[in-house]
Amino acid sequence: MQHHLEEAFVLKARIKFCKYGSMKYIGHLDIMRYFQKAIRRSGLPIKYSEGFNPHQIMSFAAPLGVGLTGSGEYLDIEVLSTDSSAEMVKRLNDTMVEGVEVLSYRKLPDDAENAMSIVAACDYTIVLRDNYENGLSMTAEEFYNGILDFIENGNLNIVKKTKKGEKEMDLKPLIYEAHRVADGNGLFLQLSSGSAANVKPELVLEAYCKSLGKEYPQFAFRINREEVYADAGEHDFVTLESFGEEIGEHVG
């Protein structure tokens, strides 16, 4: 038996999903269209905007670059009724293709800010592909140790290209954490994100390669975004998922 909220009630929900495999080559606009179609197929009673060209009300936390995978991606929607979190996750995943999986569906407070507006930091893992070691003229071990030393002691002033032109940026204060992953085969970076200071991992990699006098090998790395955070104050980062609460079997 399904339990529904009253139709007149509008509930804000935050969806956490992962994007992997061949879907990493699908750009942000196409992912948005993909979710619009998946939500229609699932029968989710999503709220639409008003006017002559109504569209589903949804907001993604932070667009993921083409070629990157993501383990902690977020999408906010508004619905007119809902089942339990577990049932909603199942309904959405029943419409998904290989490469996208919904991980959680949580109710947000009525006054919650949308995901995009509160993004402050992201976690990434970066792995150097085996077949690119020779292209950098160094082993993976040398690469990981070298970039960590560069982050600690090097000159991270870069010129970043923006829509308005170019601007100088010091990456050092915007790299909140940097260390080897637990098994040693990879690099972990926690970087500033959001509208104020958005640092993509490629900027750090490019700066390091430039310091070595090398071209940045665009396809040499596997990059996965592990999680997206808001700032609770003074770099006290909390996951976007933590703002919501699970919906039990009995709703309304």
XYZ file of N, CA and C in Angstrom:
756
model
N 0.845 -1.205 0.000
C 0.000 0.000 0.000
C 0.876 1.249 0.000
N 0.582 2.197 -0.861
C 1.362 3.422 -0.944
C 0.726 4.492 -0.067
N 1.588 5.252 0.599
C 1.101 6.313 1.469
C 1.519 7.649 0.863
N 0.578 8.552 0.694
C 0.840 9.811 0.000
C 0.628 11.010 0.914
N 1.390 12.076 0.603
C 1.092 13.360 1.203
C -0.104 13.951 0.466
N -0.758 14.888 1.055
C -1.872 15.537 0.387
C -1.381 16.219 -0.873
N -2.201 16.166 -1.921
C -1.816 16.708 -3.217
C -1.441 18.192 -3.141
N -2.115 18.933 -2.259
C -1.859 20.367 -2.173
C -0.512 20.663 -1.532
N 0.091 19.665 -0.922
C 1.351 19.870 -0.212
C 2.519 19.746 -1.174
N 3.485 20.648 -1.036
C 4.691 20.576 -1.862
C 5.867 20.220 -0.965
N 6.566 19.176 -1.326
C 7.698 18.707 -0.534
C 8.987 18.878 -1.323
N 9.998 19.429 -0.669
C 11.319 19.523 -1.279
C 12.081 18.238 -1.008
N 12.705 17.690 -2.026
C 13.457 16.448 -1.867
C 14.844 16.591 -2.482
N 15.808 15.962 -1.858
C 17.186 15.949 -2.379
C 17.557 14.525 -2.757
N 17.952 14.363 -3.996
C 18.338 13.061 -4.536
C 19.861 12.997 -4.637
N 20.438 11.936 -4.105
C 21.869 11.695 -4.258
C 22.036 10.552 -5.254
N 22.958 10.731 -6.206
C 23.151 9.686 -7.214
C 24.621 9.570 -7.586
N 24.963 8.471 -8.217
C 26.324 8.305 -8.735
C 26.267 8.186 -10.252
N 27.357 8.564 -10.864
C 27.478 8.563 -12.326
C 28.805 7.887 -12.651
N 28.758 6.818 -13.434
C 29.960 6.023 -13.654
C 29.942 5.405 -15.054
N 31.018 4.678 -15.361
C 31.096 3.989 -16.649
C 31.020 4.934 -17.826
N 30.361 4.498 -18.877
C 30.292 5.304 -20.106
C 29.487 6.582 -19.929
N 28.671 6.662 -18.879
C 27.879 7.880 -18.648
C 28.758 9.072 -18.263
N 30.024 8.832 -17.938
C 30.911 9.950 -17.618
C 31.153 10.845 -18.838
N 30.858 10.328 -20.018
C 31.044 11.120 -21.236
C 29.802 11.941 -21.588
N 28.760 11.835 -20.782
C 27.535 12.601 -21.011
C 27.632 13.925 -20.261
N 27.458 15.034 -20.969
C 27.586 16.360 -20.375
C 26.429 16.718 -19.464
N 26.582 17.826 -18.751
C 25.616 18.224 -17.725
C 24.221 18.450 -18.294
N 24.098 19.144 -19.418
C 22.772 19.426 -19.986
C 22.056 18.141 -20.375
N 22.810 17.181 -20.886
C 22.197 15.905 -21.255
C 21.823 15.095 -20.022
N 22.599 15.201 -18.950
C 22.237 14.537 -17.695
C 20.945 15.134 -17.149
N 20.804 16.446 -17.274
C 19.581 17.101 -16.832
C 18.384 16.584 -17.628
N 18.528 16.506 -18.940
C 17.439 15.990 -19.780
C 17.158 14.524 -19.464
N 18.210 13.782 -19.179
C 18.067 12.368 -18.835
C 17.200 12.213 -17.582
N 17.469 13.012 -16.549
C 16.695 12.936 -15.314
C 15.253 13.404 -15.527
N 15.073 14.393 -16.380
C 13.707 14.837 -16.666
C 12.887 13.688 -17.251
N 13.476 12.955 -18.174
C 12.779 11.823 -18.793
C 12.592 10.680 -17.800
N 13.637 10.420 -16.986
C 13.549 9.331 -16.003
C 12.462 9.604 -14.976
N 12.351 10.852 -14.552
C 11.323 11.221 -13.567
C 9.927 11.069 -14.170
N 9.781 11.435 -15.443
C 8.476 11.245 -16.101
C 8.135 9.754 -16.179
N 9.125 8.934 -16.550
C 8.884 7.489 -16.667
C 8.549 6.861 -15.313
N 9.171 7.378 -14.249
C 8.957 6.805 -12.918
C 7.580 7.141 -12.348
N 6.919 8.156 -12.933
C 5.623 8.577 -12.433
C 5.705 9.449 -11.192
N 6.906 9.939 -10.875
C 7.069 10.826 -9.723
C 6.233 12.084 -9.940
N 5.415 12.487 -8.970
C 4.574 13.676 -9.141
C 5.368 14.959 -8.910
N 6.311 15.222 -9.789
C 7.175 16.392 -9.648
C 6.391 17.662 -9.954
N 6.752 18.736 -9.286
C 6.097 20.019 -9.528
C 6.683 20.672 -10.776
N 5.818 21.304 -11.562
C 6.236 22.026 -12.759
C 6.111 23.530 -12.521
N 6.922 24.266 -13.237
C 6.812 25.727 -13.184
C 5.529 26.159 -13.885
N 5.125 27.390 -13.624
C 3.922 27.913 -14.270
C 4.300 28.717 -15.507
N 3.326 29.099 -16.284
C 3.598 29.904 -17.470
C 3.336 29.148 -18.753
N 3.781 29.720 -19.886
C 3.505 29.136 -21.200
C 4.374 27.915 -21.497
N 5.529 27.830 -20.865
C 6.445 26.714 -21.138
C 6.845 26.044 -19.823
N 5.916 25.315 -19.197
C 6.215 24.721 -17.887
C 7.322 23.673 -17.972
N 8.187 23.668 -16.970
C 9.256 22.680 -16.910
C 9.396 22.155 -15.487
N 9.983 20.989 -15.359
C 10.159 20.386 -14.056
C 11.057 21.272 -13.190
N 10.669 21.444 -11.931
C 11.483 22.239 -11.015
C 12.569 21.348 -10.440
N 13.803 21.557 -10.873
C 14.938 20.773 -10.391
C 16.196 21.629 -10.409
N 17.106 21.309 -9.518
C 18.352 22.060 -9.412
C 19.478 21.106 -9.053
N 20.523 21.067 -9.890
C 21.691 20.230 -9.621
C 22.693 21.013 -8.779
N 23.389 20.307 -7.901
C 24.316 20.968 -6.983
C 25.480 21.612 -7.713
N 26.184 20.845 -8.519
C 27.376 21.352 -9.207
C 27.606 20.498 -10.445
N 27.621 21.099 -11.626
C 27.840 20.314 -12.842
C 29.165 19.553 -12.775
N 29.123 18.298 -13.211
C 30.317 17.459 -13.233
C 30.905 17.477 -14.637
N 32.209 17.727 -14.721
C 32.862 17.825 -16.020
C 32.782 16.537 -16.817
N 32.753 16.662 -18.131
C 32.738 15.493 -19.008
C 34.021 14.693 -18.795
N 33.886 13.382 -18.650
C 35.030 12.510 -18.438
C 35.285 12.170 -16.983
N 34.578 12.861 -16.068
C 34.710 12.578 -14.644
C 33.552 11.701 -14.188
N 33.846 10.796 -13.254
C 32.792 10.034 -12.612
C 32.451 10.701 -11.286
N 31.296 10.358 -10.723
C 30.880 10.973 -9.465
C 30.187 9.973 -8.561
N 30.592 9.917 -7.301
C 29.970 9.015 -6.326
C 28.979 9.734 -5.428
N 29.010 11.062 -5.441
C 28.144 11.847 -4.559
C 27.592 13.064 -5.260
N 26.723 12.844 -6.259
C 26.114 13.930 -7.018
C 24.715 14.218 -6.457
N 24.254 15.460 -6.613
C 22.992 15.847 -5.975
C 22.060 16.598 -6.918
N 20.777 16.365 -6.692
C 19.712 16.983 -7.472
C 18.556 17.286 -6.532
N 18.081 18.531 -6.535
C 16.915 18.926 -5.742
C 15.685 19.004 -6.631
N 14.561 18.481 -6.124
C 13.298 18.576 -6.839
C 12.201 18.959 -5.855
N 11.026 19.302 -6.381
C 9.845 19.510 -5.563
C 8.764 18.554 -6.055
N 8.114 17.867 -5.116
C 7.088 16.897 -5.494
C 5.774 17.237 -4.796
N 4.659 16.774 -5.410
C 3.322 17.053 -4.884
C 2.852 15.949 -3.948
N 3.509 14.793 -3.976
C 3.235 13.694 -3.050
C 4.453 12.785 -3.061
N 4.520 11.886 -2.113
C 5.711 11.040 -2.045
C 5.407 9.722 -1.359
N 6.187 8.709 -1.702
C 6.215 7.465 -0.957
C 7.441 7.520 -0.044
N 7.787 6.408 0.572
C 8.953 6.360 1.438
C 10.228 6.585 0.622
N 11.285 6.940 1.318
C 12.573 7.136 0.647
C 12.981 5.870 -0.106
N 12.843 4.719 0.540
C 13.248 3.456 -0.093
C 12.447 3.188 -1.360
N 11.142 3.454 -1.312
C 10.293 3.225 -2.483
C 10.629 4.198 -3.605
N 10.907 5.449 -3.260
C 11.238 6.447 -4.288
C 12.569 6.125 -4.960
N 13.536 5.671 -4.178
C 14.819 5.259 -4.759
C 14.596 4.106 -5.742
N 13.773 3.132 -5.335
C 13.496 1.988 -6.211
C 12.793 2.432 -7.485
N 11.792 3.299 -7.344
C 11.047 3.752 -8.522
C 11.947 4.468 -9.518
N 12.849 5.284 -9.002
C 13.767 5.997 -9.895
C 14.777 5.034 -10.526
N 15.338 4.137 -9.723
C 16.346 3.218 -10.267
C 15.760 2.245 -11.282
N 14.466 1.973 -11.181
C 13.818 1.109 -12.170
C 13.825 1.738 -13.556
N 14.026 3.063 -13.633
C 14.042 3.757 -14.925
C 15.465 4.077 -15.395
N 16.462 3.818 -14.549
C 17.833 4.232 -14.863
C 18.527 3.264 -15.823
N 19.467 3.785 -16.593
C 20.312 2.949 -17.435
C 21.619 2.673 -16.684
N 22.403 1.737 -17.202
C 23.719 1.449 -16.622
C 24.574 2.715 -16.639
N 25.123 3.063 -15.484
C 25.969 4.250 -15.403
C 25.414 5.356 -14.536
N 24.131 5.231 -14.147
C 23.526 6.181 -13.207
C 22.727 5.383 -12.185
N 22.958 5.654 -10.906
C 22.210 4.978 -9.847
C 21.837 5.978 -8.761
N 20.570 5.998 -8.389
C 20.115 6.843 -7.289
C 20.481 6.165 -5.971
N 21.119 6.915 -5.076
C 21.601 6.381 -3.805
C 20.691 6.729 -2.642
N 20.111 7.919 -2.655
C 19.204 8.294 -1.567
C 18.209 9.341 -2.044
N 17.100 9.421 -1.327
C 16.025 10.373 -1.597
C 15.568 10.856 -0.232
N 15.785 12.134 0.056
C 15.505 12.638 1.395
C 14.649 13.902 1.367
N 13.799 14.008 2.366
C 12.970 15.200 2.530
C 13.807 16.336 3.096
N 13.670 17.528 2.492
C 14.367 18.718 2.970
C 13.415 19.592 3.793
N 13.966 20.387 4.710
C 13.123 21.368 5.405
C 12.515 22.344 4.408
N 11.364 22.902 4.732
C 10.676 23.817 3.815
C 11.535 25.030 3.463
N 12.375 25.472 4.415
C 13.182 26.669 4.179
C 14.593 26.346 3.691
N 14.826 25.101 3.266
C 16.162 24.709 2.807
C 16.551 25.455 1.531
N 17.796 25.886 1.482
C 18.317 26.510 0.259
C 18.613 25.421 -0.761
N 18.533 25.772 -2.046
C 18.773 24.740 -3.045
C 20.240 24.351 -3.094
N 20.481 23.140 -3.573
C 21.811 22.540 -3.522
C 22.874 23.415 -4.185
N 22.539 23.977 -5.332
C 23.520 24.757 -6.083
C 24.053 25.943 -5.282
N 23.186 26.580 -4.500
C 23.566 27.817 -3.819
C 24.438 27.597 -2.593
N 24.519 26.363 -2.083
C 25.255 26.143 -0.833
C 26.542 25.340 -1.008
N 26.865 24.948 -2.234
C 28.094 24.165 -2.454
C 29.322 24.976 -2.048
N 30.200 24.358 -1.245
C 31.396 25.055 -0.766
C 32.681 24.265 -0.999
N 32.593 22.940 -1.096
C 33.791 22.123 -1.267
C 33.419 20.780 -1.876
N 34.396 20.159 -2.525
C 34.201 18.830 -3.105
C 35.424 17.965 -2.838
N 35.182 16.669 -2.665
C 36.263 15.685 -2.542
C 36.476 15.004 -3.884
N 37.754 14.780 -4.216
C 38.101 14.075 -5.450
C 39.165 13.025 -5.179
N 39.108 11.931 -5.926
C 40.245 11.018 -5.991
C 40.750 11.009 -7.428
N 42.069 11.010 -7.542
C 42.725 11.072 -8.853
C 43.699 9.917 -8.961
N 43.581 9.146 -10.025
C 44.471 8.007 -10.250
C 45.157 8.177 -11.597
N 46.476 8.050 -11.592
C 47.243 8.106 -12.848
C 47.122 6.758 -13.553
N 46.655 6.780 -14.788
C 46.515 5.538 -15.551
C 47.892 4.936 -15.820
N 47.982 3.604 -15.740
C 49.269 2.913 -15.911
C 49.931 3.248 -17.236
N 49.150 3.291 -18.315
C 49.729 3.497 -19.642
C 50.193 4.932 -19.888
N 50.004 5.835 -18.889
C 50.451 7.211 -19.071
C 51.691 7.544 -18.238
N 52.204 6.554 -17.486
C 53.371 6.824 -16.660
C 54.561 7.275 -17.510
N 54.774 6.588 -18.611
C 55.916 6.937 -19.465
C 55.740 8.297 -20.118
N 54.493 8.671 -20.378
C 54.231 9.975 -20.981
C 54.647 11.120 -20.073
N 54.599 10.898 -18.767
C 55.030 11.906 -17.806
C 56.485 11.719 -17.395
N 57.084 10.645 -17.905
C 58.491 10.313 -17.573
C 58.680 10.149 -16.065
N 57.687 9.546 -15.410
C 57.788 9.267 -13.982
C 56.827 8.151 -13.619
N 57.134 7.448 -12.566
C 56.240 6.402 -12.082
C 55.063 7.050 -11.349
N 54.033 6.240 -11.090
C 52.894 6.750 -10.329
C 53.346 7.212 -8.945
N 54.259 6.456 -8.334
C 54.779 6.814 -7.011
C 55.443 8.182 -7.055
N 56.254 8.409 -8.069
C 56.926 9.707 -8.204
C 55.916 10.825 -8.462
N 54.885 10.510 -9.236
C 53.872 11.519 -9.526
C 53.138 11.939 -8.254
N 52.631 10.970 -7.480
C 51.866 11.287 -6.277
C 52.715 12.050 -5.258
N 53.928 11.575 -5.039
C 54.807 12.267 -4.078
C 55.180 13.653 -4.581
N 55.394 13.760 -5.895
C 55.790 15.038 -6.474
C 54.698 16.087 -6.390
N 53.464 15.701 -6.683
C 52.390 16.695 -6.655
C 52.064 17.112 -5.224
N 52.206 16.185 -4.274
C 51.971 16.559 -2.871
C 53.030 17.546 -2.391
N 54.272 17.338 -2.819
C 55.340 18.281 -2.460
C 55.092 19.632 -3.126
N 54.597 19.601 -4.371
C 54.284 20.836 -5.091
C 53.178 21.606 -4.385
N 52.127 20.898 -3.949
C 51.018 21.555 -3.244
C 51.512 22.182 -1.945
N 52.430 21.515 -1.278
C 52.933 21.998 0.005
C 53.916 23.152 -0.157
N 54.775 23.061 -1.162
C 55.901 24.005 -1.245
C 55.992 24.808 -2.539
N 55.184 24.456 -3.548
C 55.338 25.091 -4.854
C 54.566 26.389 -5.008
N 54.717 26.987 -6.180
C 54.007 28.216 -6.534
C 52.714 27.839 -7.242
N 51.589 28.056 -6.574
C 50.299 27.664 -7.129
C 49.504 28.859 -7.649
N 50.187 29.929 -7.984
C 49.524 31.061 -8.631
C 49.313 30.722 -10.100
N 48.070 30.769 -10.536
C 47.752 30.430 -11.915
C 46.931 31.540 -12.549
N 46.767 31.459 -13.847
C 45.842 32.332 -14.568
C 44.693 31.457 -15.034
N 43.512 31.715 -14.504
C 42.335 30.905 -14.813
C 41.493 31.599 -15.872
N 41.094 30.834 -16.879
C 40.228 31.373 -17.917
C 38.788 31.356 -17.431
N 38.097 32.469 -17.566
C 36.695 32.578 -17.166
C 35.881 33.096 -18.350
N 34.565 33.161 -18.158
C 33.698 33.678 -19.226
C 33.998 35.138 -19.523
N 34.522 35.851 -18.524
C 34.811 37.274 -18.696
C 36.257 37.543 -19.102
N 37.018 36.467 -19.294
C 38.418 36.646 -19.682
C 39.337 35.783 -18.842
N 40.363 36.391 -18.283
C 41.314 35.669 -17.456
C 41.481 36.388 -16.122
N 41.759 35.594 -15.067
C 42.035 36.200 -13.765
C 43.080 35.371 -13.030
N 43.885 36.057 -12.249
C 44.905 35.365 -11.467
C 44.257 34.740 -10.237
N 44.761 33.566 -9.859
C 44.209 32.852 -8.712
C 45.316 32.092 -8.013
N 45.344 32.168 -6.693
C 46.277 31.376 -5.892
C 45.521 30.146 -5.409
N 45.914 28.971 -5.901
C 45.199 27.747 -5.567
C 45.477 27.252 -4.146
N 46.619 27.637 -3.583
C 47.058 27.040 -2.317
C 46.006 27.131 -1.200
N 45.434 28.329 -0.927
C 44.444 28.390 0.162
C 43.110 27.729 -0.192
N 42.954 27.332 -1.443
C 41.699 26.725 -1.888
C 41.786 25.203 -1.957
N 42.965 24.660 -1.594
C 43.150 23.210 -1.473
C 43.102 22.889 0.019
N 41.986 22.333 0.463
C 41.766 22.151 1.898
C 42.428 20.882 2.434
N 42.534 19.867 1.595
C 43.218 18.628 1.986
C 43.904 18.041 0.766
N 45.048 17.384 0.998
C 45.751 16.688 -0.082
C 46.581 15.573 0.534
N 46.316 14.338 0.133
C 47.106 13.213 0.638
C 46.888 11.992 -0.250
N 47.714 10.987 -0.059
C 47.548 9.727 -0.786
C 46.300 9.021 -0.267
N 45.637 8.270 -1.133
C 44.494 7.480 -0.680
C 45.002 6.311 0.150
N 44.074 5.623 0.824
C 44.450 4.609 1.809
C 45.379 3.532 1.245
N 45.098 3.050 0.021
C 45.938 1.986 -0.532
C 47.159 2.526 -1.273
N 47.327 3.846 -1.264
C 48.497 4.455 -1.905
C 48.359 4.679 -3.387
N 47.384 4.025 -4.036
C 47.239 4.123 -5.480
C 46.249 5.217 -5.849
N 46.644 6.442 -5.602
C 45.776 7.551 -5.943
C 46.013 8.739 -5.039
N 45.437 9.851 -5.441
C 45.587 11.114 -4.720
C 44.209 11.593 -4.290
N 44.090 12.059 -3.053
C 42.847 12.639 -2.559
C 43.011 14.146 -2.452
N 42.051 14.887 -3.004
C 42.042 16.337 -2.884
C 40.675 16.802 -2.418
N 40.664 17.705 -1.444
C 39.435 18.417 -1.091
C 39.629 19.862 -1.517
N 38.764 20.325 -2.432
C 38.951 21.615 -3.081
C 37.757 22.525 -2.862
N 38.037 23.819 -2.854
C 36.980 24.818 -2.800
C 36.088 24.686 -4.034
N 34.795 24.856 -3.824
C 33.856 24.778 -4.937
C 32.753 25.798 -4.726
N 31.933 25.986 -5.743
C 30.839 26.944 -5.645
C 31.130 28.223 -6.390
N 30.223 29.161 -6.263
C 30.298 30.394 -7.044
C 31.441 31.310 -6.612
N 31.814 31.285 -5.332
C 32.845 32.208 -4.834
C 34.228 31.845 -5.353
N 34.610 30.578 -5.223
C 35.935 30.137 -5.671
C 35.838 28.670 -6.067
N 35.693 28.438 -7.354
C 35.495 27.081 -7.856
C 36.803 26.538 -8.426
N 37.352 25.519 -7.771
C 38.619 24.929 -8.204
C 38.371 23.505 -8.676
N 38.614 23.260 -9.940
C 38.499 21.909 -10.475
C 39.846 21.201 -10.305
N 39.838 19.887 -10.124
C 41.105 19.170 -9.934
C 42.055 19.324 -11.114
N 41.490 19.522 -12.311
C 42.342 19.690 -13.492
C 43.244 20.915 -13.357
N 42.772 21.950 -12.659
C 43.600 23.149 -12.474
C 44.859 22.830 -11.664
N 44.701 21.990 -10.639
C 45.848 21.598 -9.811
C 46.809 20.734 -10.616
N 46.255 19.790 -11.367
C 47.087 18.910 -12.196
C 47.836 19.705 -13.264
N 47.150 20.641 -13.887
C 47.781 21.473 -14.914
C 48.916 22.304 -14.324
N 48.682 22.867 -13.132
C 49.710 23.690 -12.485
C 50.944 22.858 -12.172
N 50.738 21.623 -11.712
C 51.869 20.750 -11.395
C 52.644 20.386 -12.665
N 51.929 19.983 -13.717
C 52.602 19.629 -14.971
C 53.382 20.820 -15.520
N 52.801 22.012 -15.421
C 53.488 23.218 -15.903
C 54.767 23.466 -15.118
N 54.729 23.169 -13.797
C 55.931 23.371 -12.978
C 57.052 22.424 -13.380
N 56.677 21.302 -14.022
C 57.668 20.333 -14.503
C 58.096 20.624 -15.940
N 57.484 21.648 -16.535
C 57.770 21.960 -17.931
C 57.134 20.984 -18.892
N 56.026 20.366 -18.473
C 55.360 19.361 -19.295
C 53.959 19.825 -19.681
N 53.474 19.313 -20.802
C 52.089 19.540 -21.198
C 51.170 18.703 -20.309
N 50.011 19.239 -19.980
C 49.051 18.490 -19.180
C 48.435 17.389 -20.036
N 48.638 16.113 -19.661
C 48.064 15.004 -20.455
C 46.603 14.783 -20.063
N 45.714 15.303 -20.858
C 44.296 15.381 -20.517
C 43.663 14.029 -20.176
N 44.130 12.956 -20.844
C 43.483 11.657 -20.649
C 44.308 10.722 -19.766
N 45.253 11.275 -19.036
C 46.154 10.447 -18.229
C 45.573 10.068 -16.879
N 44.467 10.697 -16.493
C 43.978 10.518 -15.134
C 42.526 10.031 -15.095
N 42.235 9.202 -14.114
C 40.849 8.875 -13.778
C 40.483 9.734 -12.574
N 39.475 10.577 -12.749
C 39.075 11.507 -11.680
C 37.645 11.187 -11.251
N 37.463 10.990 -9.963
C 36.137 10.721 -9.415
C 35.815 11.745 -8.334
N 34.650 12.380 -8.458
C 34.196 13.271 -7.394
C 33.477 12.422 -6.352
N 34.023 12.412 -5.147
C 33.531 11.525 -4.108
C 32.332 12.103 -3.356
N 32.370 13.412 -3.096
C 31.324 14.016 -2.269
C 31.283 15.518 -2.490
N 30.121 16.105 -2.191
C 29.908 17.548 -2.315
C 29.430 18.068 -0.960
N 29.983 19.215 -0.534
C 29.727 19.729 0.804
C 29.201 21.168 0.793
N 28.485 21.496 1.858
C 28.170 22.881 2.222
C 29.063 23.240 3.406
N 29.174 24.536 3.693
C 30.009 25.001 4.801
C 29.110 25.432 5.953
N 29.219 24.708 7.065
C 28.414 25.048 8.246
C 29.032 26.190 9.031
N 30.209 26.656 8.608
C 30.888 27.767 9.274
C 32.341 27.465 9.531
N 33.221 28.354 9.052
C 34.667 28.226 9.252
C 35.187 26.872 8.768
N 34.794 26.515 7.558
C 35.231 25.279 6.906
C 34.851 24.028 7.683
N 33.710 24.098 8.338
C 33.113 22.905 8.934
C 32.179 22.322 7.881
N 32.724 21.421 7.043
C 31.992 20.953 5.878
C 31.045 19.806 6.228
N 29.830 19.906 5.708
C 28.808 18.874 5.911
C 28.265 18.465 4.552
N 27.969 17.184 4.389
C 27.482 16.707 3.100
C 26.110 17.290 2.792
N 25.816 17.442 1.517
C 24.498 17.943 1.132
C 23.401 16.949 1.525
N 23.749 15.677 1.567
C 22.779 14.656 1.959
C 22.301 14.860 3.399
N 23.193 15.373 4.266
C 22.881 15.480 5.692
C 21.793 16.521 5.991
N 21.456 17.369 5.021
C 20.417 18.374 5.232
C 19.013 17.752 5.193
N 18.914 16.560 4.593
C 17.610 15.931 4.481
C 17.419 14.812 5.481
N 16.193 14.315 5.543
C 15.898 13.185 6.435
C 15.162 12.107 5.671
N 15.417 10.872 6.051
C 14.761 9.738 5.421
C 13.250 9.813 5.653
N 12.497 9.406 4.655
C 11.043 9.332 4.768
C 10.674 7.880 5.035
N 9.986 7.619 6.144
C 9.612 6.249 6.501
C 8.464 5.729 5.661
N 8.013 4.548 5.991
C 6.954 3.898 5.209
C 5.618 4.625 5.334
N 5.367 5.228 6.500
C 4.083 5.896 6.700
C 4.254 7.389 6.541
N 3.729 7.947 5.479
C 3.884 9.356 5.147
C 2.551 10.065 5.292
N 2.622 11.257 5.914
C 1.434 12.083 5.977
C 0.473 11.699 7.099
